[in-house]
Short mmCIF file of C-alpha atoms and ligand atoms in Angstrom, two decimals:
data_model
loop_
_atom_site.label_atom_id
_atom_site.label_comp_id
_atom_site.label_asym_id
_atom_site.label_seq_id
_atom_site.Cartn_x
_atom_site.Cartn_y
_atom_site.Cartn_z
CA UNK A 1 86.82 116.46 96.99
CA UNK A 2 85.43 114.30 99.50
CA UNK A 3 86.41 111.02 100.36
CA UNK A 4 83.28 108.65 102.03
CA UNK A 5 84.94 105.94 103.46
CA UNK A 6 83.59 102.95 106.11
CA UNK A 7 85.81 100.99 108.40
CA UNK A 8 83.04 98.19 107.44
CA UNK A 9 84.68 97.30 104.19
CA UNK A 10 87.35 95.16 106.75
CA UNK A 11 84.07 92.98 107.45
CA UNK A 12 84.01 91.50 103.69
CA UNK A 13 87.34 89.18 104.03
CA UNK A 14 86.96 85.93 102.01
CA UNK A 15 89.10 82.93 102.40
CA UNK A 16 88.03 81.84 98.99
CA UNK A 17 87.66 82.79 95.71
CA UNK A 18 87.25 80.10 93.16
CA UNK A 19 89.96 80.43 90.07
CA UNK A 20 91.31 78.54 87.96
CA UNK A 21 90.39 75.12 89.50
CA UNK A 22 91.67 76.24 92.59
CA UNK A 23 90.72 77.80 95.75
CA UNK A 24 92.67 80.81 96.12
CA UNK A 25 92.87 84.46 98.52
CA UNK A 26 90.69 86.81 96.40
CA UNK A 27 91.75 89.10 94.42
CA UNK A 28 89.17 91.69 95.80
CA UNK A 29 90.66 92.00 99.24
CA UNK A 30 90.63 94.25 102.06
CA UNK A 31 94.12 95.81 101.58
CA UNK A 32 92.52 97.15 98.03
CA UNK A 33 91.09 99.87 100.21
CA UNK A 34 93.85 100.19 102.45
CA UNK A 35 96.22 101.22 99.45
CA UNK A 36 93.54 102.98 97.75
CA UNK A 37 92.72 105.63 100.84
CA UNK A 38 96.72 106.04 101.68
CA UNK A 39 97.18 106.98 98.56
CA UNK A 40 94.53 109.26 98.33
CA UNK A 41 95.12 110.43 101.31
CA UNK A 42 99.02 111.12 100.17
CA UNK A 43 97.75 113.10 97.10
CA UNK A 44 95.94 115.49 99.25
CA UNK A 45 92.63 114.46 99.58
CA UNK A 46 92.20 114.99 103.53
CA UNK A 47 88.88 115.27 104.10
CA UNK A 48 87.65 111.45 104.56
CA UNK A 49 84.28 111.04 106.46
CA UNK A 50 82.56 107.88 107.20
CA UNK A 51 79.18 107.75 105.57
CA UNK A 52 75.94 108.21 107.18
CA UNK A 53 73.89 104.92 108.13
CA UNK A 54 71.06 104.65 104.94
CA UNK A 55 67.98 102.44 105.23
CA UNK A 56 67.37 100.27 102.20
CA UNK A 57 64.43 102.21 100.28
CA UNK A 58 67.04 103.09 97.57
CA UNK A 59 68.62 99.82 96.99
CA UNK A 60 64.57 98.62 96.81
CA UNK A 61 64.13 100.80 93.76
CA UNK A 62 66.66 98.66 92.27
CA UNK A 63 67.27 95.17 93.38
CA UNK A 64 64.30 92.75 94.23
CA UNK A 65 63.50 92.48 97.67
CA UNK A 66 63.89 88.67 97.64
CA UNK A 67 67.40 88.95 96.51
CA UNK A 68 68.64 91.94 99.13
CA UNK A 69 66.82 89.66 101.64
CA UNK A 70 68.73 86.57 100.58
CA UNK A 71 72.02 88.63 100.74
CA UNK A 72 71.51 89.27 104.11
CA UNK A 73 70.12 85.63 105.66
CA UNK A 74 72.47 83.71 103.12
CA UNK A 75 75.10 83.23 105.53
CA UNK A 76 73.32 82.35 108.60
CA UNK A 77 71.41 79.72 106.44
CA UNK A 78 74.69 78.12 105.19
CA UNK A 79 76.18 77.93 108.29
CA UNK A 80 72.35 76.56 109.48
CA UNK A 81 73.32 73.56 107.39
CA UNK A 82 76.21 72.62 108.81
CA UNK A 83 78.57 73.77 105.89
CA UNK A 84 82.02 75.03 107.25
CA UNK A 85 83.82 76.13 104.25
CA UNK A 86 82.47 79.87 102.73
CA UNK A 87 79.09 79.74 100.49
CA UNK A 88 80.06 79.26 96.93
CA UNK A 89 77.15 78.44 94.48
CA UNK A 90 77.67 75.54 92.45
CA UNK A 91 74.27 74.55 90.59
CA UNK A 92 72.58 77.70 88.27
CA UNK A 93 69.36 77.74 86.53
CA UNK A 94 70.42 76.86 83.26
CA UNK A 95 69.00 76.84 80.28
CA UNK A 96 65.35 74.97 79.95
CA UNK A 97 65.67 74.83 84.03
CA UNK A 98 62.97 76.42 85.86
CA UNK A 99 63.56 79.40 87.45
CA UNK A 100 62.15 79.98 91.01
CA UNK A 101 64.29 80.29 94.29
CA UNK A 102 64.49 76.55 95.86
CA UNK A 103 63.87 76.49 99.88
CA UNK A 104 67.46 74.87 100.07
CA UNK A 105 70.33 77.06 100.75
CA UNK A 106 72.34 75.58 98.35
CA UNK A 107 69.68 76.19 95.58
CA UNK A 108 69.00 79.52 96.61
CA UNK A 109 72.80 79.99 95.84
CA UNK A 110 72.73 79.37 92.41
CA UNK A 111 69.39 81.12 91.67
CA UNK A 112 70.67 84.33 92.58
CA UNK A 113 74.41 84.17 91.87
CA UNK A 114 75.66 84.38 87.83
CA UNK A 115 78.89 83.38 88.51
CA UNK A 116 80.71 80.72 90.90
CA UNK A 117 84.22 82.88 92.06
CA UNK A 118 82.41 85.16 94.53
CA UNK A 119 82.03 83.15 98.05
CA UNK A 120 78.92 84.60 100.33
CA UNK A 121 80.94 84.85 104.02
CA UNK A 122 80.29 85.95 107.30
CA UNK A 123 80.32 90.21 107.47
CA UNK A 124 79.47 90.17 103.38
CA UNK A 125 75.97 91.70 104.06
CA UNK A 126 77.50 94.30 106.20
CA UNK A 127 80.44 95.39 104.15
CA UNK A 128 78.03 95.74 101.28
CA UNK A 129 75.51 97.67 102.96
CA UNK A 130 78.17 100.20 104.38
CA UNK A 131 79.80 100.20 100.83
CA UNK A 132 76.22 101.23 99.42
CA UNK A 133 76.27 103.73 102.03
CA UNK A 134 80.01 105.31 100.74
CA UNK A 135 77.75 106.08 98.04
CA UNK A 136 74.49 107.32 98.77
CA UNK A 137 76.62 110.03 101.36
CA UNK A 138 78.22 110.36 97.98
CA UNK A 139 75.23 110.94 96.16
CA UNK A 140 73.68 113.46 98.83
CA UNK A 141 77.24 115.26 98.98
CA UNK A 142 77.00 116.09 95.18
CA UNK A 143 73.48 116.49 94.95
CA UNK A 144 73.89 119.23 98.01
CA UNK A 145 75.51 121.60 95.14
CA UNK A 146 79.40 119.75 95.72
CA UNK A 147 80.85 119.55 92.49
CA UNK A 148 82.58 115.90 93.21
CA UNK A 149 82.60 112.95 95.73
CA UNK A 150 84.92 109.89 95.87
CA UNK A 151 82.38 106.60 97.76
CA UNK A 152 85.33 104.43 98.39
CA UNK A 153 83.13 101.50 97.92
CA UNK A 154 84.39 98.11 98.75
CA UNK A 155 83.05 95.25 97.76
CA UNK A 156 82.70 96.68 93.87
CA UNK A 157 79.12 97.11 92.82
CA UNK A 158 78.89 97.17 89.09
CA UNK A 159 78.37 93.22 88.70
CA UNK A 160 75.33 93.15 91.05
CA UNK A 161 72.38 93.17 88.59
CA UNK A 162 68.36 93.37 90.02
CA UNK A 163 68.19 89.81 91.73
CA UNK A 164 72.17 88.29 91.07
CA UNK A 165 75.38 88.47 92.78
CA UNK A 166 78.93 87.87 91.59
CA UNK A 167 81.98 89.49 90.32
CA UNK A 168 82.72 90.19 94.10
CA UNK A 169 79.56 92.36 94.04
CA UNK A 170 76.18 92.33 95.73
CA UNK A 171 74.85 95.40 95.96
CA UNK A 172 75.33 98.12 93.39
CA UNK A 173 76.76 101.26 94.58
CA UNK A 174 76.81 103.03 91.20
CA UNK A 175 73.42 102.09 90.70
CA UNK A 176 72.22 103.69 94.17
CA UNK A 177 73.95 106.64 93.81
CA UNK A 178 72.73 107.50 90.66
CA UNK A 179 69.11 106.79 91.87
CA UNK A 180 70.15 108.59 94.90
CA UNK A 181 70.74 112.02 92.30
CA UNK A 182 67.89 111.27 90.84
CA UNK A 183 65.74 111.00 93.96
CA UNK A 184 67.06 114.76 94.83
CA UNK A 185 66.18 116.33 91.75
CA UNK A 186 68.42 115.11 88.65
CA UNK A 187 65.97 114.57 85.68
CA UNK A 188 68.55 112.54 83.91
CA UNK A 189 71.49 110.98 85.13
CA UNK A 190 74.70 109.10 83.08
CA UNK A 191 76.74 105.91 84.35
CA UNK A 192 80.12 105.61 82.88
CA UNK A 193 81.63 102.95 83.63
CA UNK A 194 85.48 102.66 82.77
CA UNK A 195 85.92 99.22 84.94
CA UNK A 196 87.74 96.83 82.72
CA UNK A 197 85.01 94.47 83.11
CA UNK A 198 81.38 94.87 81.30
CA UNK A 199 78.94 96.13 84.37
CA UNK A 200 76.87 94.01 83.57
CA UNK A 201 74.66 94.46 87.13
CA UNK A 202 74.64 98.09 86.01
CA UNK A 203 72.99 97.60 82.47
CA UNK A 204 70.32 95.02 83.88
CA UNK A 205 69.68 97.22 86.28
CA UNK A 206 68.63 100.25 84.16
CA UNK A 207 68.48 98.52 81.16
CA UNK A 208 64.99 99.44 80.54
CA UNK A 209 64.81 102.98 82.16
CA UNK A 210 64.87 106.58 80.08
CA UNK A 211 65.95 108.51 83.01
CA UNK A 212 69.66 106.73 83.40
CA UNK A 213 72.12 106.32 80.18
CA UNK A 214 74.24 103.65 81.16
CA UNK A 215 77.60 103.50 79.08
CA UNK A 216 80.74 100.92 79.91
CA UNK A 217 84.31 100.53 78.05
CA UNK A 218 85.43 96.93 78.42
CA UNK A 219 87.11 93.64 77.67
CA UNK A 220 85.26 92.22 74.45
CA UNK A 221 82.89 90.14 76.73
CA UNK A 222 84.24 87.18 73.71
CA UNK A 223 87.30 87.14 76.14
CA UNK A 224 86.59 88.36 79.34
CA UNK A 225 84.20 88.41 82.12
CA UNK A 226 81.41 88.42 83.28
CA UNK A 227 81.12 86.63 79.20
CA UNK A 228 77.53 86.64 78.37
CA UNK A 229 76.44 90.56 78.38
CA UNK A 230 78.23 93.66 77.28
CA UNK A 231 77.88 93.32 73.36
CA UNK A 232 77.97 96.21 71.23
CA UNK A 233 74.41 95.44 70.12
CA UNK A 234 73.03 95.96 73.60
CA UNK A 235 71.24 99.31 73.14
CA UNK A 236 68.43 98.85 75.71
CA UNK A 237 64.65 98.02 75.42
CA UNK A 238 60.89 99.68 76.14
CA UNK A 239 61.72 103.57 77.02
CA UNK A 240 65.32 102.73 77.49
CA UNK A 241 65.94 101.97 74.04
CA UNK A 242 69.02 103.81 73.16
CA UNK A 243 70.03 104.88 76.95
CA UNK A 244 72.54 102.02 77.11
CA UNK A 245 75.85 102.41 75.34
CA UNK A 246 78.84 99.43 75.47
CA UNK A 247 82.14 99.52 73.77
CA UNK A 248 84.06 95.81 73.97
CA UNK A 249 87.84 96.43 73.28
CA UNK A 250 90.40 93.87 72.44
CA UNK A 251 93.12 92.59 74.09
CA UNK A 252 96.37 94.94 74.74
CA UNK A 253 93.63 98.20 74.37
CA UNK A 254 96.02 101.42 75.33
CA UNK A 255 94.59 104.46 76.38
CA UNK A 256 94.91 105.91 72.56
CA UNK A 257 92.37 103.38 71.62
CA UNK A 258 90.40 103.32 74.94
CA UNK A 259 90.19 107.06 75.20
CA UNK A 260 88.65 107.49 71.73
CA UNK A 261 86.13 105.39 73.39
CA UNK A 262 85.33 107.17 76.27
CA UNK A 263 84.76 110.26 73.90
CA UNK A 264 82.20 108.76 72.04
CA UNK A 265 80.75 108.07 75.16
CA UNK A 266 81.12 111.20 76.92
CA UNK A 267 79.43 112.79 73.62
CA UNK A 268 76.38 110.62 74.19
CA UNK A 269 76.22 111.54 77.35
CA UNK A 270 75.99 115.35 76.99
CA UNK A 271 73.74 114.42 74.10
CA UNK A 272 71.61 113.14 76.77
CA UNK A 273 71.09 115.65 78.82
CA UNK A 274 72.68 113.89 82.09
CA UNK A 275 72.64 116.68 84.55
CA UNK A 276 74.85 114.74 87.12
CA UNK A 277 78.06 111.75 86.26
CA UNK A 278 78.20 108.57 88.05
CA UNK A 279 82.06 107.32 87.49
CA UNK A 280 82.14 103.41 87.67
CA UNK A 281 85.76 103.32 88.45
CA UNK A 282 87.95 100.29 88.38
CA UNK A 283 91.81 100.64 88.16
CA UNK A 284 91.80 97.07 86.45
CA UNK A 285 92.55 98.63 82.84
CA UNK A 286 95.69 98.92 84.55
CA UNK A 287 98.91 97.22 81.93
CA UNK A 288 100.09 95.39 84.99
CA UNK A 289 96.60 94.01 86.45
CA UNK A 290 96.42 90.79 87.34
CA UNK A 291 93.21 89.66 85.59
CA UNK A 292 93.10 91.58 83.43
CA UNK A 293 94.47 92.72 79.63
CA UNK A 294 94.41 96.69 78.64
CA UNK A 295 97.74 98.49 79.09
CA UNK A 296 96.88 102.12 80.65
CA UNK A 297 99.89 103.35 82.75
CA UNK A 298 99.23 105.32 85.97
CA UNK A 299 99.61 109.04 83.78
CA UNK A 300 96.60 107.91 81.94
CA UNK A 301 94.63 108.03 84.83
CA UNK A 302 95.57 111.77 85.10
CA UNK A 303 94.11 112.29 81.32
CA UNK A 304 91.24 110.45 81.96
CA UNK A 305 90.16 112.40 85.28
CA UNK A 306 90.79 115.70 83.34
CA UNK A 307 88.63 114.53 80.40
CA UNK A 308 85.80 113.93 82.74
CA UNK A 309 86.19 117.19 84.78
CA UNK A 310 86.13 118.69 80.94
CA UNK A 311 82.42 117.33 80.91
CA UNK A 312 81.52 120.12 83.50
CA UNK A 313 78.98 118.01 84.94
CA UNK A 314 78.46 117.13 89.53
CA UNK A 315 80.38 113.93 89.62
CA UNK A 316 80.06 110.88 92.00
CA UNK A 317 82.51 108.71 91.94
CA UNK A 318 82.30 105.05 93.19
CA UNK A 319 85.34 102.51 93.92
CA UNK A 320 84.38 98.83 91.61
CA UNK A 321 87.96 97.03 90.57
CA UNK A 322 91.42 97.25 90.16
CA UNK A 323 93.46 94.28 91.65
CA UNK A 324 97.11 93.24 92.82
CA UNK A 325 99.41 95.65 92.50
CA UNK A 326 100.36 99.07 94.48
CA UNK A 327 99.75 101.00 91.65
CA UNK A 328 95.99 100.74 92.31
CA UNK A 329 96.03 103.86 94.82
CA UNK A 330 98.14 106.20 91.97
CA UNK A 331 95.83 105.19 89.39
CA UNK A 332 92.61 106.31 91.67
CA UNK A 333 94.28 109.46 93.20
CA UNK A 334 95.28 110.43 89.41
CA UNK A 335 91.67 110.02 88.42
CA UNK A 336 90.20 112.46 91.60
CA UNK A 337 92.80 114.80 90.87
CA UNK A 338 92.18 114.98 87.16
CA UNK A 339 88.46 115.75 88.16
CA UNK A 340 89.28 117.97 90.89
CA UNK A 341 91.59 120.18 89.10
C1 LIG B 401 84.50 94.44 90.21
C2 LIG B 401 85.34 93.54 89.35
O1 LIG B 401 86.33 93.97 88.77
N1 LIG B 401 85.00 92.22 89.30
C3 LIG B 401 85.73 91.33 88.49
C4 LIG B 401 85.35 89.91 88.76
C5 LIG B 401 86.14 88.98 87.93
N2 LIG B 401 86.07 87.64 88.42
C6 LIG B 401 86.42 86.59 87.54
C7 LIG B 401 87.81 86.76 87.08
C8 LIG B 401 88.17 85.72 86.08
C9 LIG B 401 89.57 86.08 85.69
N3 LIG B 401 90.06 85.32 84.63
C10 LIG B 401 91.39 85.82 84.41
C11 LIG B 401 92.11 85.06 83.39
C12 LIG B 401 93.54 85.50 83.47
N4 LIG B 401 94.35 84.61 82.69
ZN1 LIG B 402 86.66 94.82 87.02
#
């Protein structure tokens, strides 16, 4: 299986992420990918290419055109102002608040971020853009008659919705690559997404499409980010009614539990008619993440790889969490080799 992977991820290095009251070093850090190529690397996946340079005609069938433009002038605004610490947005569009994109920086912030942890810094734009290209080179490899592709994607994707950022993620990968397949001839294409947080950029983002089921196995959004989508009762509206599929699981979920899950999914899927897989894969379902609260163990990952190799269907796979601990490489490398078997 090939592994698409971009020096460029090094570019996204925040000093800040806010957490608990504090500014700490983010969890979603360069040595993520660092650990998570060695290891794949180690379990025999050699062939690592960097991807080719896309424009941004996919990511425009997705995300508004304001918002990628914001993404990429944020910075330079901030820093325009005289600011010296990163760009965090502090003050949202609340409820009864209008909703329109102020001139000021600061206000443009908070229109387009759902969340407050996920600082806008110097290099973000790039790392996202060659993270979105891990997975269109993805996308192209698999839709080129490749059975599987690994977009080592970093920053994550899955929390970028049509015009938001947050959850360290501002552009989403998964959501290019499968309008990539689509674009080269899938009729109908599936998202799983086995992150342990609700994707929710993901949903919003097809949420009201036919062409692309959307399923994603979760924290019970009552307890865990991103808190305000991912509800079992989320089914999709207009010609997408029924194409979006979420399963919130409790705290100390083990694979039994979780894997029952991903069967019911995986049956919906094939019910569907997806002719091609896009794997939302984060490792932070992991017992001994750090943010986190499901107990898989690293063998799990083996299972679930072979489940979804089981499914028989061209697979793209594309890097979102997974946090803290060494571990994080096993877990991936168990997944590709599970599907590459
Ligand atoms: C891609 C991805 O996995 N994004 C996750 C972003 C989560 N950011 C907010 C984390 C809040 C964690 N709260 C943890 C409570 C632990 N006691
Ligand atoms: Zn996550």
């Amino acid at each position: 299986m090939r592994v698409f992977y971009s020096e460029d991820h090094k570019l996204r290095d925040a000093r800040t992420e806010l957490h608990g009251g504090e500014l700490v070093a983010p969890f979603e850090a360069p040595f993520r990918a660092e650990w998570i190529l060695a290891a794949v690397k180690e379990a025999g996946f050699s062939d690592v290419v960097a991807p080719g340079r896309h424009g941004m005609e996919t990511a425009l069938k997705l995300h508004a055109a304001d918002y990628l433009e914001f993404l990429e002038t944020a910075w330079d605004r901030w820093v325009a102002d005289g600011y010296r610490g990163e760009a965090i947005p502090a003050c949202f569009p609340a409820r009864r608040m209008r909703q329109h994109p102020p001139k000021d920086i600061d206000g443009a912030l908070g229109y387009y971020a759902f969340a407050a942890e996920t600082a806008i810094t110097d290099g973000t734009f790039a790392a996202a853009r060659a993270a979105m290209d891990c997975a269109l080179s993805a996308a192209e490899h698999v839709a080129a008659g490749n059975p599987a592709a690994f977009a080592l994607c970093r920053p994550p994707g899955h929390h970028a919705a049509i015009d938001l950022f947050g959850g360290y993620s501002f552009i989403n990968n998964a959501a290019c690559a499968a309008q990539r397949l689509r674009d080269l001839g899938a009729t109908k294409v599936a998202v799983l997404d086995v992150d342990f947080h609700h994707g929710n950029g993901t949903q919003d983002i097809f949420y009201e499409r036919g062409d692309v089921f959307f399923a994603s196995l979760h924290g019970d959004p009552a307890d865990a980010f991103p808190h305000f989508l991912g509800f079992a009762d989320e089914e999709g509206a207009g010609v997408g009614r029924g194409s979006t599929k979420n399963y919130p699981l409790p705290r100390g979920t083990t694979f039994e539990t979780w894997s029952a899950a991903m069967d019911d999914a995986l049956s919906r899927i094939a019910d569907f008619g997806a002719e091609a897989l896009v794997l939302s894969l984060g490792v932070d379902t992991f017992e001994r993440d750090p943010i986190s609260f499901f107990k898989l163990k690293s063998e799990d990952y083996l299972r679930m790889g072979e489940r979804l190799k089981s499914m028989g269907l061209p697979t793209v796979v594309c890097m979102e969490g997974g946090y803290g601990v060494p571990e994080i490489g096993l877990n991936v490398a168990n997944v590709l080799m599970g599907i590459a078997r």
